[in-house]
Coordinates of C-alpha atoms in Angstrom, one line a residue:
M721 CA -116.9 -30.0 9.8
T722 CA -114.7 -30.1 6.7
M723 CA -111.5 -28.1 6.7
P724 CA -110.4 -26.5 3.4
S725 CA -107.5 -28.3 1.9
S726 CA -104.2 -26.6 1.2
P727 CA -103.7 -25.8 -2.5
D728 CA -101.7 -28.3 -4.4
P729 CA -98.3 -26.8 -5.1
R730 CA -98.4 -28.4 -8.6
H731 CA -101.3 -26.0 -9.4
R732 CA -99.9 -22.7 -8.2
A733 CA -100.3 -19.8 -10.5
V734 CA -97.0 -19.1 -12.4
T735 CA -96.3 -15.7 -13.8
S736 CA -94.1 -15.6 -17.0
H737 CA -92.4 -12.7 -18.6
S738 CA -90.1 -12.1 -21.5
T739 CA -86.4 -11.4 -21.0
A740 CA -87.1 -7.8 -22.0
H741 CA -89.3 -7.5 -18.9
Y742 CA -86.5 -8.6 -16.6
F743 CA -84.1 -6.3 -18.5
L744 CA -86.3 -3.3 -17.8
E745 CA -86.6 -4.4 -14.1
A746 CA -82.8 -4.5 -13.9
L747 CA -82.5 -1.0 -15.3
V748 CA -84.9 0.2 -12.7
D749 CA -83.0 -1.6 -9.9
L750 CA -79.8 0.0 -11.1
G751 CA -81.3 3.5 -10.8
I752 CA -81.1 4.3 -14.6
D753 CA -83.0 7.5 -15.2
Y754 CA -82.9 7.6 -19.1
I755 CA -82.7 5.5 -22.1
F756 CA -81.2 7.4 -25.1
A757 CA -82.5 5.4 -28.0
N758 CA -82.0 5.1 -31.8
L759 CA -84.2 2.0 -32.3
G760 CA -84.3 -0.7 -34.9
T761 CA -85.8 -4.1 -35.7
D762 CA -83.7 -5.7 -32.9
H763 CA -85.7 -3.7 -30.2
V764 CA -89.2 -5.1 -30.8
S765 CA -89.4 -7.0 -27.5
L766 CA -88.2 -4.0 -25.6
I767 CA -90.6 -1.7 -27.4
E768 CA -93.5 -4.1 -26.6
E769 CA -92.5 -4.4 -23.0
I770 CA -92.2 -0.6 -22.5
A771 CA -95.7 -0.2 -24.1
R772 CA -97.1 -2.8 -21.7
W773 CA -95.5 -1.1 -18.7
D774 CA -96.9 2.3 -19.8
S775 CA -100.4 0.8 -20.2
E776 CA -100.1 -0.5 -16.6
G777 CA -98.8 2.8 -15.3
R778 CA -95.5 1.2 -14.2
P779 CA -92.5 3.5 -14.1
H780 CA -89.4 2.9 -16.1
P781 CA -86.4 4.9 -17.3
E782 CA -87.6 7.8 -19.6
V783 CA -87.0 7.1 -23.3
I784 CA -85.3 10.0 -25.2
L785 CA -85.5 9.2 -28.9
C786 CA -82.4 10.5 -30.8
P787 CA -82.4 10.4 -34.7
H788 CA -78.6 9.8 -34.7
E789 CA -76.5 7.7 -32.4
V790 CA -73.8 10.3 -32.0
V791 CA -76.3 12.5 -30.3
A792 CA -77.6 9.7 -28.1
V793 CA -74.2 8.7 -26.7
H794 CA -73.1 12.3 -26.2
M795 CA -76.3 13.1 -24.4
A796 CA -75.6 10.2 -22.0
A797 CA -72.1 11.5 -21.6
G798 CA -73.3 15.1 -20.9
Y799 CA -75.7 13.7 -18.2
A800 CA -72.9 11.6 -16.7
I801 CA -70.4 14.4 -16.5
T802 CA -72.7 16.3 -14.2
T803 CA -74.3 13.4 -12.2
G804 CA -71.5 10.8 -12.3
R805 CA -74.1 8.2 -13.1
G806 CA -74.1 6.2 -16.4
Q807 CA -77.3 6.0 -18.4
A808 CA -78.5 3.5 -21.0
V809 CA -78.2 4.0 -24.8
F810 CA -79.9 1.7 -27.3
V811 CA -78.5 1.4 -30.8
H812 CA -79.3 -0.9 -33.7
V813 CA -77.0 -3.9 -34.2
D814 CA -73.8 -3.4 -36.2
A815 CA -74.9 -0.2 -38.0
G816 CA -75.9 1.6 -34.8
T817 CA -72.7 0.4 -33.1
A818 CA -70.6 1.8 -35.9
N819 CA -72.4 5.2 -35.8
A820 CA -72.0 5.3 -32.0
C821 CA -68.3 4.4 -32.0
M822 CA -66.9 7.9 -32.4
A823 CA -69.0 9.1 -29.5
I824 CA -68.1 6.1 -27.4
Q825 CA -64.4 6.9 -28.1
N826 CA -64.9 10.4 -26.7
S827 CA -66.7 9.0 -23.6
F828 CA -63.9 6.5 -23.1
R829 CA -61.3 9.4 -23.1
Y830 CA -63.6 11.5 -20.8
R831 CA -63.7 8.5 -18.5
L832 CA -67.5 8.8 -18.4
P833 CA -69.8 5.8 -17.6
V834 CA -72.2 4.9 -20.5
L835 CA -74.2 1.7 -20.7
L836 CA -74.4 0.9 -24.5
F837 CA -76.8 -1.8 -25.6
A838 CA -77.0 -3.0 -29.2
G839 CA -79.1 -5.8 -30.7
R840 CA -77.6 -8.7 -32.5
A841 CA -78.9 -9.9 -35.9
P842 CA -81.2 -12.9 -35.2
F843 CA -79.7 -16.3 -35.6
A844 CA -82.8 -18.4 -36.1
V845 CA -83.6 -18.6 -39.8
H846 CA -86.6 -20.9 -40.2
G847 CA -89.1 -19.4 -37.7
E848 CA -88.3 -21.9 -35.1
L849 CA -87.8 -19.3 -32.3
A850 CA -89.7 -16.1 -31.5
G851 CA -87.7 -13.1 -32.6
G852 CA -86.0 -15.0 -35.4
R853 CA -85.1 -13.6 -38.8
D854 CA -88.2 -12.2 -40.7
T855 CA -86.7 -9.5 -43.0
Y856 CA -83.9 -9.0 -45.5
V857 CA -81.8 -6.8 -43.2
H858 CA -81.5 -9.6 -40.6
F859 CA -79.2 -11.5 -43.0
V860 CA -76.9 -8.7 -44.1
Q861 CA -76.4 -7.3 -40.6
D862 CA -75.1 -10.6 -39.3
S863 CA -71.3 -10.1 -38.6
F864 CA -68.6 -12.3 -37.3
D865 CA -67.5 -10.0 -34.5
Q866 CA -69.8 -7.1 -34.0
A867 CA -68.1 -5.9 -30.8
S868 CA -64.7 -5.6 -32.7
V869 CA -65.9 -2.2 -34.0
I870 CA -66.1 -0.7 -30.6
R871 CA -64.0 -3.0 -28.3
P872 CA -60.9 -0.6 -28.1
Y873 CA -63.1 2.0 -26.5
V874 CA -65.1 0.1 -23.9
K875 CA -64.1 -1.4 -20.5
W876 CA -66.1 -4.5 -21.0
D877 CA -68.2 -6.2 -23.7
Y878 CA -70.6 -9.1 -23.5
T879 CA -73.3 -10.9 -25.4
L880 CA -76.3 -11.8 -23.3
P881 CA -76.6 -15.6 -23.7
S882 CA -79.9 -16.2 -21.9
G883 CA -82.6 -14.2 -20.1
V884 CA -82.0 -16.1 -16.9
V885 CA -78.8 -14.1 -16.3
V886 CA -80.0 -10.7 -17.5
K887 CA -80.1 -9.0 -14.1
E888 CA -76.7 -10.3 -13.0
A889 CA -75.2 -9.3 -16.4
L890 CA -76.5 -5.8 -16.2
A891 CA -75.4 -5.4 -12.6
R892 CA -71.9 -6.5 -13.7
A893 CA -72.0 -4.1 -16.6
A894 CA -72.9 -1.2 -14.2
A895 CA -70.1 -2.2 -11.8
F896 CA -67.5 -2.0 -14.7
M897 CA -68.7 1.3 -16.0
H898 CA -68.7 3.0 -12.6
S899 CA -65.5 1.5 -11.3
D900 CA -62.4 3.8 -11.3
P901 CA -61.5 4.8 -13.9
P902 CA -65.1 4.9 -15.1
G903 CA -66.0 4.4 -18.8
P904 CA -68.4 2.9 -21.3
V905 CA -69.4 -0.7 -21.5
Y906 CA -71.1 -2.6 -24.3
M907 CA -73.7 -5.4 -24.2
M908 CA -75.2 -7.2 -27.2
L909 CA -78.8 -8.4 -27.0
P910 CA -79.8 -11.1 -29.4
R911 CA -83.4 -10.7 -30.6
E912 CA -84.3 -14.3 -29.7
T913 CA -82.9 -13.9 -26.2
L914 CA -85.0 -10.7 -25.6
A915 CA -88.1 -12.6 -26.7
E916 CA -87.5 -15.6 -24.5
T917 CA -90.2 -16.2 -21.8
W918 CA -89.2 -17.1 -18.2
D919 CA -91.2 -18.1 -15.1
D920 CA -90.6 -15.6 -12.3
Q921 CA -89.7 -18.6 -10.1
A922 CA -87.0 -19.6 -12.5
M923 CA -85.2 -16.3 -12.2
P924 CA -82.4 -16.3 -9.7
A925 CA -82.6 -13.8 -6.8
Y926 CA -80.0 -11.1 -6.8
L927 CA -79.2 -7.9 -4.9
P928 CA -77.7 -5.1 -7.1
A929 CA -75.8 -3.6 -4.1
R930 CA -73.7 -6.8 -4.0
Y931 CA -72.3 -6.1 -7.5
G932 CA -71.0 -2.6 -6.6
S933 CA -68.3 -0.7 -8.3
V934 CA -64.7 -0.3 -7.1
R935 CA -63.5 3.1 -6.1
A936 CA -59.9 4.5 -6.1
G937 CA -58.6 5.7 -2.8
G938 CA -55.6 7.6 -1.4
V939 CA -52.0 6.7 -1.1
E940 CA -49.8 5.3 1.7
P941 CA -48.5 8.0 4.1
A942 CA -44.9 7.7 3.0
R943 CA -45.6 8.7 -0.6
A944 CA -48.0 11.5 0.5
Q945 CA -45.1 12.7 2.6
A946 CA -42.7 12.5 -0.4
I947 CA -45.1 14.6 -2.5
A948 CA -45.4 17.2 0.3
D949 CA -41.6 17.4 0.5
A950 CA -41.2 17.9 -3.2
L951 CA -43.9 20.4 -4.2
M952 CA -42.5 23.7 -5.3
K953 CA -43.6 25.5 -8.4
A954 CA -45.7 23.9 -11.2
A955 CA -48.8 21.8 -11.9
L956 CA -50.7 20.6 -15.0
T957 CA -54.2 19.3 -15.0
A958 CA -57.0 18.6 -17.5
Y959 CA -59.9 16.6 -16.1
L960 CA -59.5 16.9 -12.3
G961 CA -62.4 19.5 -12.4
R962 CA -65.1 16.8 -12.7
S963 CA -64.9 16.7 -8.9
A964 CA -65.8 19.9 -7.1
E965 CA -64.0 18.6 -4.1
A966 CA -60.8 18.1 -6.1
V967 CA -61.0 21.7 -7.5
S968 CA -61.3 23.0 -3.9
V969 CA -58.4 21.0 -2.6
L970 CA -56.2 21.8 -5.5
E971 CA -56.8 25.5 -5.1
R972 CA -56.0 25.4 -1.4
L973 CA -52.9 23.3 -2.0
A974 CA -51.7 25.8 -4.7
L975 CA -52.1 28.7 -2.3
V976 CA -50.4 26.9 0.6
C977 CA -47.5 25.6 -1.5
G978 CA -47.2 28.4 -4.0
I979 CA -47.9 26.3 -7.1
R980 CA -48.7 27.8 -10.5
I981 CA -51.3 25.8 -12.3
A982 CA -51.8 25.5 -16.1
E983 CA -54.7 23.8 -17.9
F984 CA -53.5 22.3 -21.1
N985 CA -56.4 21.3 -23.4
P986 CA -58.7 21.2 -20.4
V987 CA -61.7 18.9 -20.3
T988 CA -63.3 20.8 -17.4
M989 CA -62.5 23.9 -15.3
N990 CA -59.9 22.7 -12.8
I991 CA -59.1 25.9 -10.9
C992 CA -60.9 29.2 -10.6
Q993 CA -59.4 31.4 -13.3
D994 CA -59.4 34.4 -10.9
S995 CA -57.0 32.5 -8.6
P996 CA -53.5 34.1 -8.4
C997 CA -52.2 30.6 -9.0
F998 CA -53.9 30.2 -12.3
A999 CA -51.3 30.4 -15.1
G1000 CA -53.3 29.9 -18.3
S1001 CA -53.1 27.1 -20.8
D1002 CA -49.5 27.2 -21.9
P1003 CA -47.2 24.9 -19.9
A1004 CA -44.0 26.2 -21.6
A1005 CA -43.7 29.3 -19.5
L1006 CA -44.1 27.2 -16.3
V1007 CA -41.7 24.5 -17.2
A1008 CA -39.0 27.1 -18.1
G1009 CA -38.7 28.3 -14.5
A1010 CA -39.6 25.1 -12.6
D1011 CA -37.6 22.5 -10.7
L1012 CA -40.5 20.1 -10.3
G1013 CA -43.7 19.5 -12.3
L1014 CA -46.9 17.9 -11.0
L1015 CA -49.2 16.1 -13.5
I1016 CA -52.7 15.7 -12.1
D1017 CA -55.4 13.8 -14.0
I1018 CA -54.2 14.6 -17.5
D1019 CA -53.7 12.5 -20.6
V1020 CA -51.6 14.9 -22.6
P1021 CA -49.8 17.5 -20.5
F1022 CA -47.8 19.1 -23.4
I1023 CA -46.5 18.2 -26.8
P1024 CA -43.1 16.7 -26.2
Q1025 CA -41.5 17.7 -29.5
T1026 CA -42.3 21.4 -28.8
L1027 CA -41.3 21.3 -25.1
K1028 CA -38.0 19.5 -25.0
S1029 CA -37.0 21.4 -21.8
A1030 CA -39.5 19.3 -19.9
D1031 CA -36.9 16.5 -19.6
R1032 CA -34.6 18.5 -17.4
I1033 CA -37.1 18.7 -14.4
S1034 CA -38.5 16.1 -12.1
W1035 CA -42.2 15.1 -12.5
I1036 CA -44.8 13.7 -10.1
Q1037 CA -47.9 12.2 -11.5
I1038 CA -51.2 11.7 -9.7
D1039 CA -53.9 10.1 -11.9
L1040 CA -56.8 7.8 -11.8
D1041 CA -55.1 5.9 -14.7
A1042 CA -51.4 6.6 -14.2
L1043 CA -50.2 4.0 -16.7
K1044 CA -52.6 5.3 -19.5
A1045 CA -53.2 1.6 -20.2
D1046 CA -55.6 2.4 -23.1
I1047 CA -52.9 4.5 -25.0
P1048 CA -50.4 2.1 -26.5
M1049 CA -47.5 4.6 -26.5
W1050 CA -47.8 7.5 -24.1
G1051 CA -44.4 9.2 -24.0
F1052 CA -44.2 11.1 -20.7
A1053 CA -41.6 10.1 -18.2
T1054 CA -42.4 10.6 -14.5
D1055 CA -40.2 10.2 -11.4
L1056 CA -43.0 9.4 -9.0
R1057 CA -46.2 7.8 -10.4
I1058 CA -49.2 7.4 -8.2
Q1059 CA -52.6 6.0 -9.1
G1060 CA -55.7 6.9 -7.1
D1061 CA -58.3 9.5 -6.4
S1062 CA -56.7 12.9 -6.9
A1063 CA -59.1 14.6 -4.4
V1064 CA -58.2 12.1 -1.7
I1065 CA -54.4 12.2 -2.4
L1066 CA -54.2 16.0 -2.6
R1067 CA -56.1 16.3 0.6
Q1068 CA -53.6 14.0 2.3
V1069 CA -50.7 16.1 1.0
L1070 CA -52.5 19.3 2.0
D1071 CA -52.9 18.1 5.5
I1072 CA -49.2 17.4 5.8
V1073 CA -48.2 20.8 4.3
V1074 CA -50.6 22.7 6.6
A1075 CA -49.2 20.8 9.7
R1076 CA -45.6 21.5 8.7
G1077 CA -45.9 25.0 7.4
D1078 CA -44.5 27.6 9.9
D1079 CA -44.7 31.4 9.6
A1080 CA -41.4 31.7 7.7
Y1081 CA -42.6 29.1 5.1
L1082 CA -46.0 30.7 4.6
R1083 CA -44.4 34.2 4.3
K1084 CA -42.1 32.8 1.6
V1085 CA -45.1 31.3 -0.3
R1086 CA -47.0 34.6 -0.1
E1087 CA -44.0 36.4 -1.5
R1088 CA -43.7 33.9 -4.3
I1089 CA -47.4 34.3 -5.2
A1090 CA -47.1 38.1 -5.1
S1091 CA -44.2 37.9 -7.6
W1092 CA -46.5 36.4 -10.2
Q1093 CA -48.7 39.5 -10.3
P1094 CA -46.8 41.3 -13.1
A1095 CA -47.1 38.3 -15.3
R1096 CA -50.8 38.0 -14.6
E1097 CA -51.3 41.7 -15.4
A1098 CA -49.3 41.3 -18.6
A1099 CA -51.5 38.3 -19.7
K1100 CA -54.6 40.3 -18.9
A1101 CA -53.4 43.3 -20.9
K1102 CA -52.6 41.0 -23.8
R1103 CA -56.0 39.4 -23.6
I1104 CA -57.8 42.8 -23.6
S1105 CA -55.7 44.0 -26.5
A1106 CA -56.5 40.9 -28.6
A1107 CA -60.2 41.3 -27.8
A1108 CA -60.2 45.0 -28.8
Q1109 CA -59.4 44.1 -32.5
K1110 CA -62.8 43.6 -34.0
G1111 CA -61.5 42.1 -37.3
A1112 CA -62.4 42.9 -40.9
P1113 CA -65.8 42.9 -42.7
G1114 CA -66.8 39.3 -43.1
A1115 CA -64.1 38.0 -40.8
I1116 CA -64.8 38.8 -37.1
N1117 CA -61.8 38.4 -34.8
P1118 CA -62.5 35.3 -32.6
A1119 CA -61.0 37.0 -29.5
H1120 CA -63.4 39.9 -29.9
L1121 CA -66.4 37.6 -30.3
F1122 CA -65.5 35.5 -27.3
A1123 CA -64.9 38.6 -25.1
R1124 CA -68.3 40.0 -26.1
L1125 CA -69.9 36.6 -25.2
Q1126 CA -68.1 36.6 -21.9
A1127 CA -69.7 39.9 -21.0
H1128 CA -73.1 38.2 -21.3
L1129 CA -72.3 35.0 -19.5
A1130 CA -73.5 34.3 -16.0
E1131 CA -71.2 32.6 -13.5
D1132 CA -73.3 29.4 -13.5
D1133 CA -73.6 29.1 -17.3
I1134 CA -72.1 26.0 -18.8
V1135 CA -69.8 26.5 -21.8
V1136 CA -69.2 23.6 -24.2
N1137 CA -66.1 24.3 -26.2
E1138 CA -65.8 22.7 -29.6
A1139 CA -64.2 25.7 -31.3
V1140 CA -61.3 23.4 -32.3
R1141 CA -58.9 25.7 -34.0
N1142 CA -60.1 28.6 -32.0
A1143 CA -60.3 26.7 -28.7
P1144 CA -57.2 28.2 -27.1
I1145 CA -58.5 31.7 -27.8
L1146 CA -61.8 30.8 -26.3
Q1147 CA -60.0 29.5 -23.2
Q1148 CA -58.2 32.8 -22.8
Q1149 CA -61.3 35.0 -23.2
L1150 CA -64.1 33.0 -21.5
R1151 CA -63.1 33.1 -17.9
R1152 CA -64.8 30.4 -15.8
T1153 CA -64.7 30.5 -12.0
K1154 CA -66.9 27.6 -10.9
P1155 CA -66.5 23.8 -11.3
M1156 CA -68.4 22.2 -14.1
T1157 CA -69.0 25.5 -16.0
Y1158 CA -66.7 24.5 -18.8
V1159 CA -66.5 21.3 -20.9
G1160 CA -63.9 20.7 -23.6
L1161 CA -63.1 17.8 -25.9
A1162 CA -61.4 14.8 -24.2
G1163 CA -61.4 12.4 -27.1
G1164 CA -60.5 12.5 -30.8
G1165 CA -64.0 12.6 -32.3
L1166 CA -65.4 15.9 -33.4
G1167 CA -69.1 16.5 -33.3
F1168 CA -69.5 16.0 -29.5
S1169 CA -70.8 19.4 -28.4
G1170 CA -74.4 19.2 -29.6
G1171 CA -75.3 16.0 -27.8
M1172 CA -73.1 16.9 -24.8
A1173 CA -74.9 20.2 -24.5
L1174 CA -78.3 18.5 -24.5
G1175 CA -77.2 16.0 -21.9
L1176 CA -75.8 18.8 -19.7
K1177 CA -79.1 20.7 -20.1
L1178 CA -81.1 17.6 -19.2
A1179 CA -79.0 17.2 -16.0
N1180 CA -79.0 21.0 -15.3
P1181 CA -82.5 22.2 -16.4
S1182 CA -82.2 25.6 -14.6
R1183 CA -78.8 26.6 -16.1
R1184 CA -78.0 28.0 -19.5
V1185 CA -75.9 25.8 -21.7
V1186 CA -73.8 27.5 -24.4
Q1187 CA -72.4 25.4 -27.3
I1188 CA -69.6 26.9 -29.2
V1189 CA -68.6 24.9 -32.3
G1190 CA -66.6 25.3 -35.5
D1191 CA -68.4 24.9 -38.8
G1192 CA -66.7 21.6 -39.6
A1193 CA -67.4 20.1 -36.2
Y1194 CA -71.0 21.4 -36.4
H1195 CA -71.6 19.1 -39.4
F1196 CA -70.1 16.1 -37.5
A1197 CA -72.5 16.7 -34.6
A1198 CA -75.6 15.7 -36.7
P1199 CA -77.2 19.1 -36.0
D1200 CA -80.6 18.1 -37.4
S1201 CA -80.8 15.4 -34.8
V1202 CA -79.5 17.8 -32.1
Y1203 CA -82.3 20.3 -32.7
A1204 CA -85.0 17.7 -33.2
V1205 CA -84.2 16.3 -29.7
S1206 CA -84.0 19.8 -28.3
Q1207 CA -87.4 20.7 -29.6
Q1208 CA -89.1 17.4 -28.8
Y1209 CA -87.9 17.3 -25.2
Q1210 CA -87.9 21.0 -24.5
L1211 CA -84.1 21.2 -23.9
P1212 CA -83.1 24.7 -25.1
I1213 CA -79.4 25.3 -25.8
F1214 CA -77.6 28.4 -27.2
T1215 CA -75.4 27.5 -30.1
V1216 CA -72.6 29.8 -31.5
I1217 CA -71.2 28.5 -34.9
L1218 CA -67.8 29.8 -35.9
D1219 CA -67.7 30.1 -39.7
N1220 CA -64.1 29.2 -40.5
N1221 CA -64.8 28.6 -44.2
G1222 CA -63.8 25.0 -43.8
W1223 CA -61.6 22.8 -41.6
Q1224 CA -58.9 25.1 -40.4
A1225 CA -57.4 22.4 -38.2
V1226 CA -56.7 20.3 -41.4
K1227 CA -55.1 23.3 -43.1
A1228 CA -52.9 24.2 -40.1
S1229 CA -51.7 20.6 -39.8
V1230 CA -50.5 20.6 -43.4
Q1231 CA -48.8 23.9 -42.8
R1232 CA -47.0 22.6 -39.7
V1233 CA -45.5 19.6 -41.6
Y1234 CA -45.0 21.3 -45.0
P1235 CA -44.6 25.0 -44.4
E1236 CA -43.2 25.6 -47.8
G1237 CA -45.0 22.9 -49.6
A1238 CA -47.2 22.8 -52.8
A1239 CA -50.4 23.0 -50.7
Q1240 CA -49.1 26.2 -49.1
R1241 CA -48.0 27.7 -52.4
T1242 CA -51.3 27.0 -54.2
D1243 CA -53.7 27.3 -51.3
A1244 CA -54.9 23.8 -52.0
F1245 CA -55.6 22.2 -48.6
L1246 CA -58.8 20.2 -49.5
S1247 CA -60.4 21.7 -46.4
R1248 CA -62.7 24.4 -47.7
L1249 CA -66.5 24.0 -47.4
C1250 CA -67.5 27.2 -49.3
T1251 CA -66.1 30.3 -50.9

């Protein structure tokens, strides 16, 4: 009897795939849901691999085609602000990187995770490698330092040197973008590298979970005790509201300590605006009567040159990025500076205050909160009075417009505020009471609201998303791309365009610096779009 011989290991079947294949596998392993893409000649291997996976019925992140990069990145940001999970964005070499840069700057200031991938102009000139240069544009798009365009606004950048490390490189990128404080990362993918072929057996094994992100925590008990001892009257916050838990803890702490809270240029809703502790968006009134101020997750708490009295009080700062390391000059002195997760730290402080607060203390706090009621009623009357003025023919009063819009908004509707010059009036009239029902501008790049609204709708399909945008910012948002994506992927958004007859923010800036200047005398501000 003849026994079958064992197969010769030298003749084992070997499966080979391109780097693009392992790249897609890594995105799946990392739990990426979407690829927001503006594609170019550098993506040929990825396009081919996605087509092959589709023909095999193999699932991969859904591709959302965006005619402009500013929409692609802001969609990823809108999805991340709801879910907390960064998504992939594909752009075309240096040109796509340059177009994406403004949106990445906004994402960086929002502290939102985005995984930005750009191709690199091929380096092989004579056809010696697959994916080498085969068209005119591959020569003129070759730059000395492509990442320099975007490096100030990303936490990490890298050029993929070889397909053999693609999975580890993507896991590291994901760890950087999700680690506190979260933010965008950038990886360049040379065309030749994506086209490389590797045997499965040559690819190193890796476990994505072992490349996890780093989370901020609380603070040592002594400093939590110091904050509890010091809290008295005022707090300023901007982006704490991205965590529903942080909103809840802040509201409870405000009620227990008798803290008035202002949102200066808020990025999200940080406290229910029906709370007796909510004090609007102007910090000046709070600082005037305060002994101590609390800055919580805010980049710009006030404008120093217009609020010089802020120097006379003590300040405590709690922030995910207390040093503001990405802002070269910050300009706000604080007496106690604590870096960590504000939700965790505030809960530590709340526990101490609750444990220590006796009946006499709580009665004093209730009396303090009750004393604010006249000011709240006066603010409400002022708000109603402003909204009652309809304006003149051809020039509707923004307060009236926003008040009418408020009457039709549901509690769960999400408002995206890019009203710019009229943003403070919008904040007064559109009252939001639930976390993540308001999104403002965190960065310096106008044109965010269209793509952000689409990303929010993608993450919240059952909720209405309302984009409010000035006419100047509307042009920056690449609106043709916004509505093409909206129609293609059935993502309806409601857009309100404020016709300011030009860039009113530019005009107002000139007036602040040169109130009696030639531009004021001749009404020549170079900011008018139409007559």
